[in-house]
Coordinates of N, CA and C in Angstrom, one line a residue:
M73 N 19.1 -3.1 -2.7 CA 18.2 -2.1 -3.3 C 16.7 -2.5 -2.8
A74 N 16.0 -1.5 -2.5 CA 14.6 -1.8 -1.9 C 13.7 -2.3 -2.9
Q75 N 12.9 -3.1 -2.2 CA 11.7 -3.5 -3.3 C 10.5 -2.5 -2.8
I76 N 10.1 -1.9 -4.0 CA 8.9 -0.8 -3.8 C 7.5 -1.4 -4.1
V77 N 6.8 -1.5 -3.0 CA 5.5 -2.1 -3.5 C 4.3 -1.0 -3.2
A78 N 3.6 -0.9 -4.2 CA 2.4 0.0 -4.1 C 1.2 -0.8 -3.6
I79 N 0.4 -0.4 -2.6 CA -0.8 -0.9 -2.1 C -1.9 -0.1 -2.8
A80 N -2.6 -0.7 -3.8 CA -3.5 0.1 -4.6 C -4.8 -0.6 -4.9
N81 N -5.8 0.2 -5.0 CA -7.2 -0.4 -5.5 C -8.1 0.9 -5.4
Q82 N -8.7 1.3 -6.7 CA -9.4 2.6 -6.7 C -10.7 2.5 -5.9
K83 N -11.2 1.2 -5.6 CA -12.3 1.1 -4.6 C -11.9 1.4 -3.2
G84 N -12.8 2.2 -2.5 CA -12.5 2.6 -1.1 C -13.1 1.3 -0.2
G85 N -12.6 1.3 1.0 CA -13.2 0.3 1.9 C -12.8 -1.1 1.8
V86 N -11.7 -1.4 1.0 CA -11.2 -2.7 0.7 C -10.1 -3.2 1.7
G87 N -9.6 -2.4 2.6 CA -8.5 -2.8 3.6 C -7.2 -2.3 3.0
K88 N -7.1 -1.3 2.2 CA -5.9 -1.0 1.6 C -5.0 -0.4 2.7
T89 N -5.5 0.6 3.5 CA -4.8 1.1 4.6 C -4.4 0.2 5.6
T90 N -5.3 -0.6 6.1 CA -5.1 -1.7 7.2 C -4.0 -2.6 6.6
T91 N -3.9 -2.9 5.4 CA -2.9 -3.8 4.7 C -1.5 -3.0 4.8
T92 N -1.7 -1.7 4.5 CA -0.3 -1.0 4.5 C 0.3 -1.0 5.8
I93 N -0.5 -0.6 6.8 CA -0.1 -0.6 8.2 C 0.5 -2.0 8.7
N94 N -0.3 -3.0 8.5 CA 0.0 -4.2 9.3 C 0.9 -5.0 8.3
L95 N 1.1 -5.0 7.2 CA 2.0 -5.7 6.3 C 3.4 -5.0 6.6
A96 N 3.5 -3.8 6.8 CA 4.8 -3.1 6.9 C 5.3 -3.4 8.3
A97 N 4.4 -3.4 9.3 CA 4.7 -3.7 10.7 C 5.2 -5.3 10.9
S98 N 4.5 -6.0 10.0 CA 4.8 -7.5 10.1 C 6.2 -7.9 9.4
L99 N 6.6 -7.0 8.4 CA 7.8 -7.0 7.8 C 8.8 -6.7 8.6
A100 N 8.5 -5.6 9.4 CA 9.4 -5.1 10.4 C 9.7 -6.0 11.5
V101 N 8.7 -6.8 12.0 CA 8.9 -7.8 13.1 C 9.7 -8.8 12.6
E102 N 9.9 -9.1 11.2 CA 10.7 -10.0 10.7 C 12.1 -9.5 10.5
E103 N 12.3 -8.3 11.1 CA 13.6 -7.6 11.0 C 14.0 -7.3 9.5
R104 N 13.0 -6.8 8.6 CA 13.3 -6.1 7.4 C 13.2 -4.7 7.6
K105 N 14.1 -3.9 7.1 CA 14.0 -2.4 7.3 C 13.0 -1.9 6.3
V106 N 11.9 -1.3 6.9 CA 10.8 -1.0 6.0 C 10.4 0.5 6.2
L107 N 10.1 1.2 5.0 CA 9.7 2.5 4.9 C 8.3 2.7 4.3
V108 N 7.3 3.2 5.0 CA 6.1 3.4 4.4 C 5.8 4.9 4.1
I109 N 5.4 5.1 2.9 CA 5.0 6.4 2.4 C 3.6 6.5 2.3
D110 N 3.0 7.4 3.1 CA 1.5 7.7 3.0 C 1.3 8.8 1.9
L111 N 0.6 8.3 0.8 CA 0.3 9.3 -0.3 C -1.2 9.7 -0.3
D112 N -2.0 9.2 0.7 CA -3.4 9.5 0.7 C -3.8 10.8 1.6
P113 N -4.3 11.8 0.9 CA -4.5 13.0 1.8 C -5.5 12.7 3.0
Q114 N -6.2 11.6 3.0 CA -7.0 11.3 4.1 C -6.0 10.9 5.3
S115 N -4.8 10.6 5.0 CA -3.8 10.4 6.2 C -4.0 9.3 7.1
N116 N -4.9 8.2 6.7 CA -5.2 7.2 7.6 C -4.0 6.3 8.1
T117 N -3.1 6.1 7.1 CA -2.0 5.3 7.4 C -1.1 6.0 8.5
S118 N -1.0 7.3 8.2 CA -0.2 8.1 9.2 C -0.6 8.0 10.7
S119 N -2.0 8.3 10.9 CA -2.6 8.2 12.1 C -2.5 6.8 12.7
G120 N -2.7 5.8 11.9 CA -2.9 4.4 12.3 C -1.4 3.9 12.7
L121 N -0.4 4.7 12.3 CA 1.0 4.4 12.8 C 1.4 5.3 14.0
G122 N 0.5 6.2 14.3 CA 0.6 7.1 15.6 C 1.4 8.3 15.1
L123 N 1.3 8.8 13.9 CA 2.1 9.8 13.3 C 1.2 11.0 12.8
T124 N 1.7 12.3 12.7 CA 1.1 13.3 12.0 C 2.2 14.0 11.2
A125 N 1.7 14.9 10.4 CA 2.8 15.6 9.4 C 3.3 16.7 10.4
G126 N 2.7 17.1 11.5 CA 3.4 18.0 12.4 C 3.2 19.4 12.0
L127 N 3.8 20.5 12.7 CA 3.8 21.9 12.5 C 5.1 22.3 12.6
P128 N 5.7 23.0 11.7 CA 5.3 23.0 10.3 C 5.3 21.7 9.6
P129 N 4.5 21.5 8.6 CA 4.3 20.0 8.2 C 5.5 19.5 7.5
C130 N 5.8 18.2 7.8 CA 7.0 17.5 7.1 C 6.2 16.2 6.5
S131 N 5.7 16.3 5.4 CA 5.0 15.2 4.9 C 5.4 14.7 3.4
S132 N 4.7 13.6 2.9 CA 4.9 13.2 1.6 C 4.8 14.4 0.4
Y133 N 3.7 15.3 0.9 CA 3.5 16.5 -0.1 C 4.8 17.3 -0.2
E134 N 5.4 17.7 0.8 CA 6.6 18.5 0.9 C 7.8 17.8 0.1
L135 N 7.8 16.5 0.2 CA 8.8 15.7 -0.3 C 8.6 15.7 -1.9
L136 N 7.2 15.4 -2.4 CA 7.1 15.5 -3.8 C 7.2 16.9 -4.4
S137 N 6.9 17.8 -3.7 CA 6.9 19.2 -4.3 C 8.2 19.9 -4.2
G138 N 9.2 19.1 -3.5 CA 10.5 19.4 -3.6 C 10.8 20.5 -2.5
K139 N 9.9 20.7 -1.5 CA 10.1 21.8 -0.5 C 11.0 21.1 0.7
K140 N 11.0 19.9 0.8 CA 11.9 19.3 1.9 C 12.5 17.9 1.1
A141 N 13.8 17.7 1.8 CA 14.6 16.5 1.5 C 13.9 15.3 2.2
M142 N 14.3 14.1 1.8 CA 13.7 12.9 2.4 C 14.2 12.8 3.8
A143 N 15.3 13.3 4.3 CA 15.8 13.3 5.6 C 14.9 14.0 6.5
E144 N 14.3 15.2 5.9 CA 13.4 16.0 6.7 C 12.2 15.5 7.0
V145 N 11.6 14.6 6.1 CA 10.3 14.2 6.4 C 10.1 12.8 7.0
L146 N 11.3 12.0 7.0 CA 11.3 10.8 7.7 C 11.0 10.7 9.1
K147 N 10.1 9.9 9.5 CA 9.7 9.8 11.0 C 10.0 8.3 11.5
K148 N 10.4 8.1 12.7 CA 10.4 6.8 13.3 C 9.1 6.5 13.8
T149 N 8.8 5.1 13.9 CA 7.5 4.7 14.6 C 8.0 3.7 15.8
A150 N 6.8 3.2 16.4 CA 7.1 2.4 17.5 C 8.1 1.1 17.4
L151 N 8.1 0.7 16.0 CA 8.8 -0.5 15.6 C 10.2 0.0 15.3
P152 N 11.3 -0.8 15.8 CA 12.6 -0.3 15.3 C 13.1 -0.4 13.8
F153 N 12.4 -1.3 13.2 CA 12.8 -1.5 11.7 C 11.7 -0.8 10.8
L154 N 10.8 0.0 11.5 CA 9.9 0.7 10.6 C 9.9 2.1 10.8
D155 N 10.1 2.8 9.5 CA 10.1 4.3 9.4 C 8.9 4.6 8.6
A156 N 8.5 5.9 8.6 CA 7.4 6.3 7.8 C 7.4 7.9 7.4
I157 N 6.8 8.0 6.3 CA 6.6 9.5 5.7 C 5.2 9.7 5.8
P158 N 4.6 10.6 6.9 CA 3.0 10.7 6.8 C 2.6 11.6 5.6
C159 N 1.4 11.6 5.5 CA 0.8 12.5 4.5 C -0.1 13.7 5.1
S160 N -0.5 14.6 4.4 CA -1.2 15.7 5.0 C -2.4 16.1 3.9
V161 N -3.3 16.8 4.2 CA -4.4 17.2 3.4 C -3.8 18.0 2.1
A162 N -2.7 18.6 2.4 CA -2.0 19.5 1.3 C -1.8 18.6 0.0
M163 N -1.7 17.2 0.2 CA -1.3 16.3 -1.1 C -2.6 16.5 -2.1
A164 N -3.9 16.8 -1.5 CA -4.9 16.9 -2.4 C -4.7 18.1 -3.5
G165 N -3.8 19.1 -3.3 CA -3.6 20.1 -4.1 C -2.3 19.9 -4.9
F166 N -1.8 18.8 -5.0 CA -0.4 18.7 -5.6 C -0.7 18.6 -7.0
E167 N -1.7 17.7 -7.4 CA -1.9 17.6 -8.9 C -2.2 18.9 -9.6
P168 N -3.1 19.7 -9.2 CA -3.1 21.2 -9.9 C -1.8 21.9 -9.9
E169 N -1.0 21.8 -8.9 CA 0.1 22.5 -8.9 C 1.3 22.2 -10.1
V170 N 1.1 20.8 -10.5 CA 2.1 20.4 -11.4 C 1.4 20.1 -12.8
A171 N 0.2 20.5 -12.9 CA -0.6 20.2 -14.1 C -0.1 20.8 -15.3
A172 N 0.6 21.7 -15.4 CA 1.4 22.4 -16.6 C 2.7 21.7 -16.9
A173 N 3.1 20.8 -16.2 CA 4.4 20.2 -16.3 C 4.3 19.1 -17.5
D174 N 5.5 18.8 -18.0 CA 5.5 17.7 -18.9 C 4.9 16.4 -18.4
P175 N 4.1 15.7 -19.2 CA 3.5 14.6 -18.6 C 4.4 13.4 -18.1
N176 N 5.5 13.2 -18.8 CA 6.6 12.3 -18.5 C 7.2 12.7 -17.1
E177 N 7.6 14.0 -16.9 CA 8.0 14.5 -15.7 C 7.0 14.4 -14.6
R178 N 5.8 14.7 -14.7 CA 4.8 14.5 -13.8 C 4.7 13.1 -13.2
A179 N 4.8 12.1 -14.1 CA 4.6 10.8 -13.8 C 5.8 10.2 -13.0
N180 N 6.9 10.8 -13.1 CA 8.2 10.3 -12.5 C 8.6 11.0 -11.4
I181 N 7.9 11.9 -10.8 CA 8.3 12.7 -9.6 C 8.7 11.8 -8.4
L182 N 7.9 10.8 -8.0 CA 8.0 10.1 -6.9 C 9.1 9.2 -7.1
K183 N 9.3 8.6 -8.4 CA 10.5 7.6 -8.5 C 11.6 8.5 -8.4
E184 N 11.7 9.7 -8.9 CA 13.1 10.4 -8.7 C 13.3 10.8 -7.3
R185 N 12.3 11.0 -6.5 CA 12.4 11.3 -5.1 C 13.0 9.9 -4.4
L186 N 12.5 8.8 -4.8 CA 13.1 7.6 -4.1 C 14.4 7.3 -4.6
T187 N 15.2 8.0 -5.3 CA 16.4 7.7 -5.8 C 17.5 8.3 -4.8
Q188 N 17.0 9.0 -3.8 CA 17.8 9.8 -2.8 C 18.6 8.8 -1.9
P189 N 19.6 9.1 -1.5 CA 20.6 8.1 -0.7 C 19.8 7.6 0.5
E190 N 19.0 8.3 1.1 CA 18.2 7.9 2.3 C 17.5 6.6 2.2
T191 N 17.1 6.3 1.0 CA 16.3 5.1 0.7 C 17.2 3.8 0.5
S192 N 18.4 3.9 0.4 CA 19.3 2.8 0.2 C 19.3 1.8 1.2
G193 N 18.9 2.2 2.4 CA 19.1 1.2 3.6 C 17.9 0.2 3.8
Y194 N 16.8 0.5 3.1 CA 15.6 -0.2 3.2 C 15.4 -1.4 2.3
D195 N 15.0 -2.4 3.0 CA 14.5 -3.6 2.2 C 13.2 -3.4 1.5
Y196 N 12.3 -2.8 2.1 CA 10.9 -2.5 1.4 C 10.6 -1.1 1.8
I197 N 10.1 -0.5 0.6 CA 9.3 0.8 0.7 C 7.9 0.5 0.2
I198 N 6.9 0.8 1.1 CA 5.6 0.4 0.7 C 4.8 1.9 0.6
L199 N 4.1 1.9 -0.6 CA 3.4 3.1 -0.9 C 1.8 2.9 -0.8
D200 N 1.3 3.7 0.2 CA -0.2 3.7 0.3 C -0.8 4.8 -0.6
C201 N -1.4 4.2 -1.5 CA -2.1 5.1 -2.6 C -3.5 5.5 -2.1
P202 N -3.9 6.7 -2.7 CA -5.3 7.0 -2.5 C -6.4 6.2 -3.2
P203 N -7.6 6.1 -2.8 CA -8.6 5.3 -3.5 C -9.1 5.7 -4.9
S204 N -8.2 5.9 -5.7 CA -8.5 6.4 -7.2 C -7.3 5.9 -8.0
L205 N -7.6 6.2 -9.3 CA -6.4 6.0 -10.3 C -5.9 7.3 -10.8
G206 N -5.8 8.2 -10.1 CA -5.4 9.5 -10.5 C -3.9 9.8 -10.6
F207 N -3.5 10.9 -10.6 CA -2.2 11.3 -10.6 C -1.3 10.8 -9.7
I208 N -1.7 10.9 -8.4 CA -0.7 10.2 -7.3 C -0.6 8.6 -7.4
T209 N -1.6 8.0 -7.7 CA -1.5 6.6 -7.8 C -0.7 6.3 -9.1
L210 N -0.7 7.1 -10.2 CA 0.1 6.9 -11.3 C 1.6 7.0 -11.0
N211 N 1.9 7.9 -10.1 CA 3.2 8.2 -9.7 C 3.5 6.8 -8.9
A212 N 2.8 6.3 -8.0 CA 3.3 5.1 -7.2 C 3.6 4.1 -8.2
L213 N 2.6 3.9 -9.1 CA 2.7 2.7 -10.2 C 4.1 2.8 -10.9
V214 N 4.5 4.1 -11.3 CA 5.6 4.3 -12.0 C 6.9 4.0 -11.2
A215 N 6.8 4.3 -9.8 CA 8.0 4.2 -9.0 C 8.1 2.7 -8.5
A216 N 7.1 1.9 -8.5 CA 7.0 0.6 -7.9 C 7.6 -0.5 -8.7
N217 N 8.1 -1.4 -8.0 CA 8.4 -2.8 -8.7 C 7.2 -3.5 -8.7
S218 N 6.3 -3.6 -7.9 CA 5.1 -4.4 -7.9 C 3.9 -3.8 -7.1
V219 N 2.7 -4.4 -7.5 CA 1.4 -3.8 -6.9 C 0.7 -4.8 -6.1
L220 N 0.4 -4.5 -4.8 CA -0.4 -5.5 -4.0 C -1.8 -5.0 -4.0
I221 N -2.8 -5.7 -4.3 CA -4.1 -5.4 -4.6 C -5.0 -5.9 -3.5
P222 N -5.4 -5.3 -2.5 CA -6.4 -5.7 -1.5 C -7.9 -5.8 -2.3
V223 N -8.6 -6.9 -2.0 CA -9.8 -6.9 -2.5 C -10.8 -7.6 -1.5
Q224 N -11.8 -6.8 -1.3 CA -12.8 -7.2 -0.1 C -13.6 -8.4 -0.7
C225 N -13.7 -9.3 0.3 CA -14.6 -10.5 0.0 C -16.1 -10.2 0.1
E226 N -16.6 -9.3 -0.7 CA -18.0 -8.8 -0.7 C -18.5 -8.7 -2.1
F227 N -19.8 -8.4 -2.2 CA -20.4 -8.1 -3.6 C -19.5 -7.1 -4.1
F228 N -19.6 -7.1 -5.6 CA -18.7 -6.2 -6.4 C -17.2 -6.1 -6.1
A229 N -16.8 -7.3 -5.5 CA -15.4 -7.3 -5.2 C -14.4 -7.2 -6.5
L230 N -15.0 -7.8 -7.5 CA -14.2 -7.8 -8.9 C -14.3 -6.5 -9.6
E231 N -15.4 -5.7 -9.1 CA -15.6 -4.4 -9.8 C -14.4 -3.5 -9.7
G232 N -13.8 -3.0 -10.9 CA -12.8 -2.2 -10.9 C -11.4 -2.9 -11.0
L233 N -11.4 -4.1 -10.5 CA -10.1 -4.8 -10.5 C -9.4 -4.9 -12.0
G234 N -10.4 -5.1 -13.0 CA -10.0 -5.1 -14.3 C -9.5 -3.9 -14.7
Q235 N -10.0 -2.7 -14.3 CA -9.5 -1.2 -14.7 C -8.1 -1.1 -14.1
L236 N -8.0 -1.5 -12.9 CA -6.5 -1.3 -12.3 C -5.5 -2.1 -13.2
V237 N -5.7 -3.3 -13.5 CA -4.9 -4.2 -14.3 C -4.6 -3.5 -15.6
K238 N -5.6 -2.8 -16.3 CA -5.4 -2.1 -17.5 C -4.6 -1.0 -17.3
T239 N -4.7 -0.3 -16.2 CA -3.9 0.9 -16.1 C -2.5 0.5 -15.8
M240 N -2.3 -0.6 -15.0 CA -0.9 -1.2 -14.9 C -0.3 -1.5 -16.2
E241 N -1.1 -2.0 -17.1 CA -0.5 -2.4 -18.5 C -0.1 -1.1 -19.1
R242 N -0.8 -0.1 -19.2 CA -0.4 1.2 -19.7 C 0.7 1.8 -19.1
V243 N 0.8 1.6 -17.9 CA 2.2 2.1 -17.1 C 3.4 1.3 -17.7
R244 N 3.0 0.0 -17.7 CA 4.2 -0.9 -18.3 C 4.8 -0.4 -19.7
Q245 N 3.7 -0.1 -20.5 CA 3.9 0.1 -22.0 C 4.8 1.6 -22.0
R246 N 4.5 2.5 -21.1 CA 5.0 3.9 -21.3 C 6.2 4.0 -20.4
W247 N 6.1 3.7 -19.1 CA 6.9 4.1 -18.0 C 7.8 3.1 -17.3
N248 N 7.1 2.0 -17.0 CA 7.6 1.0 -16.1 C 7.4 -0.4 -16.5
P249 N 8.2 -0.9 -17.4 CA 8.1 -2.2 -18.1 C 8.1 -3.4 -17.1
G250 N 9.0 -3.1 -15.9 CA 9.2 -4.2 -15.0 C 8.0 -4.4 -13.9
L251 N 6.9 -3.5 -14.1 CA 5.9 -3.5 -13.0 C 5.0 -4.8 -13.1
K252 N 4.9 -5.5 -11.9 CA 4.2 -6.8 -11.9 C 3.1 -6.6 -10.7
I253 N 2.2 -7.6 -10.7 CA 1.4 -7.8 -9.6 C 1.9 -8.7 -8.3
E254 N 2.2 -8.1 -7.4 CA 2.8 -8.7 -6.1 C 1.8 -9.8 -5.7
G255 N 0.6 -9.5 -5.8 CA -0.5 -10.5 -5.5 C -1.8 -9.7 -5.1
I256 N -2.8 -10.5 -5.2 CA -4.1 -10.2 -5.0 C -4.5 -10.6 -3.5
L257 N -4.9 -9.7 -2.6 CA -5.1 -10.1 -1.2 C -6.6 -10.1 -0.8
P258 N -7.2 -11.2 -0.6 CA -8.6 -11.2 -0.2 C -8.6 -10.6 1.2
T259 N -9.6 -9.7 1.6 CA -9.7 -9.1 2.9 C -11.2 -9.2 3.3
M260 N -11.3 -9.0 4.6 CA -12.6 -9.0 5.3 C -13.4 -10.1 5.1
Y261 N -12.6 -11.3 5.0 CA -13.1 -12.7 4.8 C -13.9 -13.2 6.0
D262 N -14.9 -13.7 5.9 CA -15.8 -14.4 6.9 C -16.3 -15.7 6.4
K263 N -15.6 -16.7 6.9 CA -15.8 -18.1 6.5 C -17.3 -18.5 6.8
R264 N -18.0 -18.0 7.5 CA -19.4 -18.4 8.0 C -20.2 -17.7 6.9
N265 N -19.8 -16.9 6.1 CA -20.6 -16.1 5.1 C -20.5 -16.8 3.7
K266 N -21.5 -17.3 3.1 CA -21.4 -17.9 1.9 C -20.9 -17.0 0.7
L267 N -21.2 -15.7 0.8 CA -20.8 -14.7 -0.2 C -19.3 -14.5 -0.1
S268 N -18.8 -14.6 1.1 CA -17.2 -14.5 1.1 C -16.6 -15.6 0.4
T269 N -17.1 -16.8 0.7 CA -16.4 -18.0 0.1 C -16.6 -18.0 -1.5
S270 N -17.9 -17.5 -1.7 CA -18.0 -17.4 -3.3 C -17.2 -16.3 -4.1
V271 N -17.0 -15.2 -3.3 CA -16.1 -14.2 -4.0 C -14.6 -14.7 -4.0
L272 N -14.1 -15.4 -2.9 CA -12.9 -16.0 -2.9 C -12.6 -17.0 -3.9
E273 N -13.5 -17.7 -4.3 CA -13.5 -18.7 -5.3 C -13.6 -18.1 -6.8
E274 N -14.3 -17.0 -6.7 CA -14.3 -16.2 -8.2 C -12.9 -15.6 -8.3
L275 N -12.1 -15.0 -7.3 CA -11.1 -14.4 -7.5 C -10.0 -15.5 -7.9
K276 N -10.0 -16.6 -7.3 CA -8.9 -17.6 -7.7 C -9.2 -18.1 -9.2
K277 N -10.4 -18.2 -9.4 CA -10.8 -18.7 -10.9 C -10.3 -17.8 -11.8
H278 N -10.4 -16.3 -11.6 CA -10.1 -15.3 -12.7 C -8.6 -15.0 -12.6
F279 N -8.1 -15.1 -11.3 CA -6.8 -14.7 -11.2 C -5.8 -16.0 -10.4
P280 N -5.8 -17.2 -11.1 CA -5.4 -18.2 -10.4 C -3.9 -18.2 -9.8
D281 N -3.1 -17.4 -10.4 CA -1.6 -17.3 -10.0 C -1.4 -16.1 -9.2
E282 N -2.3 -15.1 -9.0 CA -2.1 -13.9 -8.4 C -2.6 -13.9 -7.0
V283 N -3.4 -14.7 -6.7 CA -4.2 -14.7 -5.4 C -3.3 -15.2 -4.2
F284 N -3.1 -14.4 -3.2 CA -2.3 -14.9 -2.1 C -2.9 -16.1 -1.4
S285 N -2.2 -17.0 -0.8 CA -2.7 -18.0 0.0 C -3.3 -17.6 1.2
C286 N -2.5 -16.5 1.7 CA -3.2 -15.9 2.9 C -4.4 -15.2 2.7
V287 N -5.4 -15.2 3.5 CA -6.6 -14.6 3.6 C -6.8 -13.7 4.8
I288 N -7.2 -12.4 4.7 CA -7.3 -11.6 5.8 C -8.8 -11.7 6.4
P289 N -9.0 -12.2 7.6 CA -10.3 -12.4 8.1 C -10.9 -11.1 8.6
R290 N -12.3 -10.9 8.7 CA -12.9 -9.8 9.5 C -12.4 -9.9 11.0
N291 N -12.0 -8.8 11.4 CA -11.4 -9.1 12.8 C -11.4 -7.8 13.5
V292 N -11.9 -7.8 14.7 CA -12.2 -6.7 15.6 C -10.8 -5.8 15.7
T293 N -9.7 -6.6 16.1 CA -8.6 -6.0 16.5 C -7.9 -5.2 15.3
L294 N -8.2 -5.5 14.0 CA -7.8 -4.8 12.9 C -8.5 -3.4 12.8
G295 N -9.8 -3.4 13.3 CA -10.6 -2.1 13.3 C -10.3 -1.3 14.6
E296 N -9.8 -1.9 15.6 CA -9.5 -1.1 16.8 C -8.2 -0.6 16.9
A297 N -7.1 -1.2 16.3 CA -5.8 -0.8 16.5 C -5.5 0.5 15.9
P298 N -6.1 0.9 14.8 CA -5.6 2.3 14.3 C -6.1 3.5 15.3
S299 N -7.2 3.3 15.9 CA -7.6 4.3 16.9 C -6.7 4.6 18.0
H300 N -5.7 3.5 18.1 CA -4.8 3.7 19.3 C -3.3 4.0 18.6
G301 N -3.4 4.3 17.4 CA -2.0 4.7 16.6 C -1.1 3.4 16.6
K302 N -1.7 2.2 16.6 CA -0.7 1.1 16.5 C -1.1 0.1 15.4
P303 N -0.1 -0.7 14.9 CA -0.4 -1.7 14.1 C -1.0 -2.8 15.0
A304 N -1.6 -3.8 14.3 CA -2.4 -4.9 15.1 C -1.3 -5.6 15.9
V305 N 0.1 -5.8 15.4 CA 1.0 -6.7 16.0 C 1.4 -6.0 17.3
L306 N 1.3 -4.7 17.6 CA 1.6 -4.1 18.8 C 0.3 -3.9 19.6
Y307 N -0.7 -4.0 19.1 CA -2.0 -3.7 20.0 C -2.4 -5.2 20.4
D308 N -2.5 -6.2 19.7 CA -2.8 -7.5 20.1 C -2.2 -8.6 19.3
V309 N -0.9 -8.9 19.6 CA -0.2 -9.7 18.6 C -0.8 -11.0 18.4
L310 N -1.7 -11.6 19.4 CA -2.2 -13.0 19.2 C -3.6 -13.0 18.4
S311 N -4.1 -11.8 18.2 CA -5.3 -11.7 17.5 C -5.3 -12.4 16.0
K312 N -6.3 -12.9 15.4 CA -6.4 -13.3 14.2 C -5.9 -12.4 13.1
G313 N -6.2 -11.2 13.2 CA -5.9 -10.1 12.3 C -4.4 -9.9 12.2
A314 N -3.7 -9.8 13.5 CA -2.4 -9.6 13.6 C -1.6 -10.9 13.0
Q315 N -2.2 -12.1 13.3 CA -1.4 -13.2 12.8 C -1.6 -13.4 11.5
S316 N -2.7 -13.1 10.7 CA -2.9 -13.2 9.3 C -2.0 -12.2 8.5
Y317 N -1.7 -11.1 9.1 CA -0.6 -10.2 8.4 C 0.8 -10.7 8.5
M318 N 1.0 -11.4 9.8 CA 2.4 -12.0 9.9 C 2.6 -13.1 8.9
T319 N 1.4 -13.8 8.8 CA 1.4 -15.0 7.6 C 1.7 -14.5 6.3
L320 N 1.0 -13.3 5.9 CA 1.3 -12.6 4.6 C 2.7 -12.2 4.5
A321 N 3.2 -11.6 5.5 CA 4.6 -11.1 5.2 C 5.5 -12.2 5.1
K322 N 5.3 -13.4 5.7 CA 6.2 -14.6 5.6 C 5.9 -15.2 4.2
E323 N 4.8 -15.1 3.5 CA 4.5 -15.5 2.3 C 5.3 -14.6 1.3
I324 N 5.2 -13.4 1.5 CA 6.0 -12.3 0.5 C 7.4 -12.7 0.5
L325 N 7.9 -12.9 1.9 CA 9.4 -13.1 2.0 C 9.8 -14.3 1.3
A326 N 9.0 -15.4 1.4 CA 9.3 -16.7 0.8 C 9.3 -16.8 -0.5
Y327 N 8.5 -15.9 -1.3 CA 8.3 -16.0 -2.7 C 8.9 -14.7 -3.4
G328 N 9.3 -13.7 -2.6 CA 9.8 -12.5 -3.2 C 11.2 -12.5 -3.4

């Protein structure tokens, strides 16, 4: 049975999409069968994997709305063990479409879609959430086994982290009692910067058991690779960015 991991943080610019792309690719390199589902209307994860929803669109919006089955929206990537479901701007209109539905039904839409037979062959399903705690992120939290939280090593890093943890607690109480924190991932770390070091120390102080040992550095490759539609491991496998996500994948596999 697949481990479903939501990549979530309502703050933008923390490395959420970068983490989704490169963690998924690194797990695939370790020959784990991985499915990425892009749930963010900005579709950056999709383009970073070299994918589009296509014409006519076959995206996560069509999956959640019930217009297409899982098999119709699945796409292959350049890595043999990595598949993906891209997103499109249509996802932005999904919440108003189901606003009148029963709240419990609305919250469980994605979970129900992930019970389809096509998901049974995956080791990991990674959900890229939009930068908010709205309806789509709620669906991801209800469907997930765990949440990986990227946190930028800069000022205001802890801002909003407490709110996400409280949201997770509400989800546990009402819909998903087994939801756990997969880990808190420090991103954009610069060891030459005293602020980065200070933020990392604060994270470990407040969340001593949740912060990953792996820390993602600021790295040019991680910024360049998406513009070529590739994860870092295919763009420059020897870069510090690619190697750091390979280390993260190994840490997750070792303790997962």
